[in-house]
Short mmCIF file of C-alpha atoms in Angstrom, two decimals:
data_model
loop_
_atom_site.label_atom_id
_atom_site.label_comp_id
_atom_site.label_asym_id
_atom_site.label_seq_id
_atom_site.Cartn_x
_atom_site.Cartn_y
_atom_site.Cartn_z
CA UNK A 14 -49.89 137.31 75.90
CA UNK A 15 -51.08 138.22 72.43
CA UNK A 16 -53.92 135.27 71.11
CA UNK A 17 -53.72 134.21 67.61
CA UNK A 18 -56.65 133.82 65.25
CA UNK A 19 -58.75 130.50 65.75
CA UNK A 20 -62.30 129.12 64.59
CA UNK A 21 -64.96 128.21 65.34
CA UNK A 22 -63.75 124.98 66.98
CA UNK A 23 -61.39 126.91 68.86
CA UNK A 24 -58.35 125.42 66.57
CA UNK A 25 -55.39 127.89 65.11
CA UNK A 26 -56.42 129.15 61.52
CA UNK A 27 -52.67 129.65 60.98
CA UNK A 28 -50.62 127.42 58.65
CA UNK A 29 -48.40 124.00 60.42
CA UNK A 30 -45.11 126.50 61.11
CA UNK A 31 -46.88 129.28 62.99
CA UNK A 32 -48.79 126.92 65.16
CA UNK A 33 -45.83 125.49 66.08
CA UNK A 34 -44.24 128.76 66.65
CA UNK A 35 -47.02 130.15 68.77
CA UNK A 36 -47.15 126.66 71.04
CA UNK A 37 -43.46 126.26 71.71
CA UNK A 38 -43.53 130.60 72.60
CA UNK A 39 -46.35 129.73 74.84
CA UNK A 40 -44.62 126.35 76.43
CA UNK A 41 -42.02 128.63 76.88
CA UNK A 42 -43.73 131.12 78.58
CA UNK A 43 -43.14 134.42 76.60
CA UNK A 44 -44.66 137.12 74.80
CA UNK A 45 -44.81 137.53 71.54
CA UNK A 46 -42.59 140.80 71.75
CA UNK A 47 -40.15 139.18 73.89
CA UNK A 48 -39.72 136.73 70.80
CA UNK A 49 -39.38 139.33 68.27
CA UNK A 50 -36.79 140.82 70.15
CA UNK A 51 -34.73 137.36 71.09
CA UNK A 52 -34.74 136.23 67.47
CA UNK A 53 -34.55 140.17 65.78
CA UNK A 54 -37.50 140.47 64.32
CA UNK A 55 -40.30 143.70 63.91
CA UNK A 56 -42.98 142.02 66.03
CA UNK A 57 -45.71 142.40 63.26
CA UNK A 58 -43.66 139.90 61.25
CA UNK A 59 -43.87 137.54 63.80
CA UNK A 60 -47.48 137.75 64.37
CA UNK A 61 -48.29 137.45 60.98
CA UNK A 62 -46.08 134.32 60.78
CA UNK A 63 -47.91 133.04 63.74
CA UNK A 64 -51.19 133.88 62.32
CA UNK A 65 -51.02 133.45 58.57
CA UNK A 66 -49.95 130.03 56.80
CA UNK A 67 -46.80 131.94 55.62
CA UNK A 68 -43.78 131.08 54.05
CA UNK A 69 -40.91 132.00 55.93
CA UNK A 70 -37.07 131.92 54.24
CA UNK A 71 -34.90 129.80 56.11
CA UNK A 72 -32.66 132.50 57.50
CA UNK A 73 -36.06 133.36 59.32
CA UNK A 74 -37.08 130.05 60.50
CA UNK A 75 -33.31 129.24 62.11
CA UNK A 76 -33.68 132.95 63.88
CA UNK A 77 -36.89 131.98 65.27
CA UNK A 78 -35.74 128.19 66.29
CA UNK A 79 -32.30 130.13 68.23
CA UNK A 80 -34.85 132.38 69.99
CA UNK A 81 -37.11 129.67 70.64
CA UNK A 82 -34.45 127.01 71.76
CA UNK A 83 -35.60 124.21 69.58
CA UNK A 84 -33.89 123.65 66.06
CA UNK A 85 -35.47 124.36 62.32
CA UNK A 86 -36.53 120.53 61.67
CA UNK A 87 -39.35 120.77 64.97
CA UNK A 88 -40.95 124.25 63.35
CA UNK A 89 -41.17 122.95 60.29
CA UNK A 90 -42.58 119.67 61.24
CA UNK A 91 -40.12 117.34 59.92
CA UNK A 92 -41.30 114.38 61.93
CA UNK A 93 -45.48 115.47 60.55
CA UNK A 94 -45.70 112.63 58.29
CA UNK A 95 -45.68 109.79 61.29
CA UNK A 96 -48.97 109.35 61.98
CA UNK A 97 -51.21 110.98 64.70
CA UNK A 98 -50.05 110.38 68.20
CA UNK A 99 -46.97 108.13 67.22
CA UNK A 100 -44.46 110.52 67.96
CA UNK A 101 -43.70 112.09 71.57
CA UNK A 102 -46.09 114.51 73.28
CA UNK A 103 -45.51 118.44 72.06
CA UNK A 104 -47.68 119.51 75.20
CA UNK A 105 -45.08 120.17 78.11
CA UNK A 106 -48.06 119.65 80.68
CA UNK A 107 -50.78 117.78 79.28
CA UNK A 108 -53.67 117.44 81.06
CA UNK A 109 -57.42 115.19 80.17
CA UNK A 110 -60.07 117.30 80.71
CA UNK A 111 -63.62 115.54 80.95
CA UNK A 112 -66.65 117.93 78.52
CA UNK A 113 -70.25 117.88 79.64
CA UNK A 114 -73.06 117.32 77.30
CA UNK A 115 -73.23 121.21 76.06
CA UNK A 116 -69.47 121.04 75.49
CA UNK A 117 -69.79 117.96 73.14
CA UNK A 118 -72.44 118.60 71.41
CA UNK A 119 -70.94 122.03 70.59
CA UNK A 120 -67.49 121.01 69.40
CA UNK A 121 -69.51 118.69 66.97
CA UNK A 122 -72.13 121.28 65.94
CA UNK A 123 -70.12 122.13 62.64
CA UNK A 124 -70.64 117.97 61.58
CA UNK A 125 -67.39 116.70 59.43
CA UNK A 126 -66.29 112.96 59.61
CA UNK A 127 -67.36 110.34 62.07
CA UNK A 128 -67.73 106.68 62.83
CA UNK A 129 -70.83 105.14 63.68
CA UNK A 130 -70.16 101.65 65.46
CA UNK A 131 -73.14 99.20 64.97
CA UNK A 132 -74.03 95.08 65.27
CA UNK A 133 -73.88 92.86 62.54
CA UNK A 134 -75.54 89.50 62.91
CA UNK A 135 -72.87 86.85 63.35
CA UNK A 136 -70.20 89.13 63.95
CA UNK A 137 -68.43 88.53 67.54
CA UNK A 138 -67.36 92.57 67.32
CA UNK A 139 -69.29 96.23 66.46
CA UNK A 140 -68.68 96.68 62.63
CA UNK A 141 -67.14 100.71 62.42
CA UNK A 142 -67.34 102.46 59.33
CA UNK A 143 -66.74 106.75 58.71
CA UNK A 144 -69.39 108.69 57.33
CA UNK A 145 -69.88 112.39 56.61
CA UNK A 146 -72.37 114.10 59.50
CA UNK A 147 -74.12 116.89 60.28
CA UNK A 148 -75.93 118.16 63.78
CA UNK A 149 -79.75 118.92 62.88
CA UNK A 150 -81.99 119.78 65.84
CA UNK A 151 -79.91 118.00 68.73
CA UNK A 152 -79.31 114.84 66.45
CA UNK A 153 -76.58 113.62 64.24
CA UNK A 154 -77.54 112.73 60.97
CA UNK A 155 -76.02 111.04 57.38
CA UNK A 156 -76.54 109.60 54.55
CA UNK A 157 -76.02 106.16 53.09
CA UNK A 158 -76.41 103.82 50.61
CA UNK A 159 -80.72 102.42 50.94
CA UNK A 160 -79.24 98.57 50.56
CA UNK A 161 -75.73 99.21 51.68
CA UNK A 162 -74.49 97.61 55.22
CA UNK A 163 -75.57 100.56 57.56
CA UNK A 164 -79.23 100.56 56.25
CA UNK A 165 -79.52 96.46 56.48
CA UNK A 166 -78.41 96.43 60.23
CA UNK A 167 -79.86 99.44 61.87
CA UNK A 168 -80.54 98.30 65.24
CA UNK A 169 -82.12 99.66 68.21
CA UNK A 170 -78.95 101.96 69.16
CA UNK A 171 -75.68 102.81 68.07
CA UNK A 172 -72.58 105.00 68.83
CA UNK A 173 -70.95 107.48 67.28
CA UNK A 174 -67.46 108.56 67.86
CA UNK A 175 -66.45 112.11 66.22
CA UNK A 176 -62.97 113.96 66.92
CA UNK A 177 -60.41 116.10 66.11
CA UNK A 178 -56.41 115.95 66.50
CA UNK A 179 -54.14 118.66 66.31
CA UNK A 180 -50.48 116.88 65.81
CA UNK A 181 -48.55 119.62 66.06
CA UNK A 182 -49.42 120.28 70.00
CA UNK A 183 -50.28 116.65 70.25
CA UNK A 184 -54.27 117.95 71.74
CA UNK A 185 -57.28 117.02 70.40
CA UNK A 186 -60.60 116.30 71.77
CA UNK A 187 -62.91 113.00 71.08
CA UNK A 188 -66.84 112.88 72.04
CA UNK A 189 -68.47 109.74 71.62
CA UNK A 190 -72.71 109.94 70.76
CA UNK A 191 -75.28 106.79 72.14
CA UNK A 192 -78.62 106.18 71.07
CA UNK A 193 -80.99 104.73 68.81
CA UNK A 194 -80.87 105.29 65.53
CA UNK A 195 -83.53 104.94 62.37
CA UNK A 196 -83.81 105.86 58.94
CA UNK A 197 -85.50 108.99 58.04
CA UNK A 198 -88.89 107.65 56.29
CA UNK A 199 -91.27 110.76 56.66
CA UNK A 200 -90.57 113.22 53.29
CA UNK A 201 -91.48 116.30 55.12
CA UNK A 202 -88.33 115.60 57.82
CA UNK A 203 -86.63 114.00 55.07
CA UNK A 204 -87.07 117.84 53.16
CA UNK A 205 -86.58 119.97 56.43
CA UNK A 206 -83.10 118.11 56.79
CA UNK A 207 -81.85 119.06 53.17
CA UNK A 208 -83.10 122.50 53.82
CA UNK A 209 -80.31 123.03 56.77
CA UNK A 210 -77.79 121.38 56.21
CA UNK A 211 -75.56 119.56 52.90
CA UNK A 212 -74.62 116.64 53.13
CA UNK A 213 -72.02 115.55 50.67
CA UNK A 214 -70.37 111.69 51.39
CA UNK A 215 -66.68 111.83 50.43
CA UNK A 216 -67.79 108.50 49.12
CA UNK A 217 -70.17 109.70 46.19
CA UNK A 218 -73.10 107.41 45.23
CA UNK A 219 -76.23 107.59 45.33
CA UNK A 220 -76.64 107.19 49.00
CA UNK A 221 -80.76 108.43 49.41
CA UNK A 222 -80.71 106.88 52.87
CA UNK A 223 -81.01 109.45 55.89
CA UNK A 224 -80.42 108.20 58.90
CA UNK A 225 -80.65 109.89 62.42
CA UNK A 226 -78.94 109.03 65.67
CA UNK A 227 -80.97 110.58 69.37
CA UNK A 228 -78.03 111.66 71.02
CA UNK A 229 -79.62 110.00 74.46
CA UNK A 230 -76.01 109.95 76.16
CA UNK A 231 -73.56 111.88 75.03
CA UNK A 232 -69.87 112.31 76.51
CA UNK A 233 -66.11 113.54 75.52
CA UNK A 234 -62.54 114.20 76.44
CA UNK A 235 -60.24 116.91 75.79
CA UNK A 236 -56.34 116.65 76.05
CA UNK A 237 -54.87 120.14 76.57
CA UNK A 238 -51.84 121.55 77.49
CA UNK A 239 -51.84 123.01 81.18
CA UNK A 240 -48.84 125.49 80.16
CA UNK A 241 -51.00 126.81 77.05
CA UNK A 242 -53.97 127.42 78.58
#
């Protein structure tokens, strides 16, 4: 069967429809051919539909919901706006697939948003907050405020939870990063980091603080669909 275009975390670069098109074609087990021909199509239009965040008329995206034995509403994503994981699976077969270390720490390589989990004094529970990551030499590292909550309760180790969701095949994966973690002190790391990577907090601020976590256990999950894979 044809594959569509994906990157570099192995995730569909087309736009919300296509995806949907190209998982409920695969759930159902046909080619991409066969589904031009069921819903009367040229077979470059429906690649580029699966492929491309395109705009299909409505005529189109009935023809392809006949052929594909679902109904307009579910390609479109009418139900998208409930949030992750609160409607019904999309994956006919799902299946949890444990990642090794390699796995993990390559599905995070790209850095994006995270939540580092750490001990407050007093508090009964781990306090979680996000923060904007990167992966520099094996370690995760980001930024924060130099007197803001992170920075004042560093402790010996923390962990790190990073993943990604993809609602419209209900899949995803989640890896989860232990080890200690310490603020970045010495200028010449401090200068080696900002040469590889940018770091930009959603948050804004002034946030000086570097902080690196040893990834000294490291461990993830995927969720995949047995019938797409």
């Amino acid at each position: 069967m044809r594959e569509v275009a994906v990157d570099g975390d192995g995730w569909n670069t087309a736009g919300d429809l296509g995806r949907r098109v190209a998982h409920r074609r695969a759930q159902l087990g046909i080619s991409l051919e066969e589904l031009a021909v069921r819903a009367d199509m040229d077979p470059g239009y429906v690649a580029y539909l699966e492929e491309s965040p395109a705009n299909p008329s409505s005529q189109a995206v009935e023809r392809l919901a006949r052929a594909l034995d679902t109904t307009p509403e579910d390609l479109r994503g009418a139900y998208s706006e409930a949030p992750p994981g609160a409607a019904s699976t999309a994956a006919a077969d799902p299946v949890l697939c444990e990642l090794d270390r390699s796995q993990c720490m390559e599905l995070i390589a790209q850095g994006g948003v995270g939540r580092v989990a750490f001990c407050v004094p007093g508090e009964r529970s781990p306090m979680v907050l996000p923060v904007n990551f990167a992966v520099v030499g094996g370690a995760v590292v980001f930024r924060t405020l130099s007197d803001g909550l992170i920075s004042r309760h560093l402790g010996e180790e923390v962990t790190f939870e990073v993943d990604r969701l993809d609602t419209v095949s209900s899949t995803g994966w989640s890896v989860v990063v232990r080890g200690p973690a310490r603020r970045l002190t010495d200028p010449g790391r401090v200068e080696r980091v900002r040469s590889q990577v940018q770091l930009r907090s959603w948050a804004g601020g002034r946030r000086e603080a570097y902080v690196e976590i040893t990834a000294e256990r490291v461990t993830g999950r995927r969720v995949e669909d047995r019938a797409a894979r």
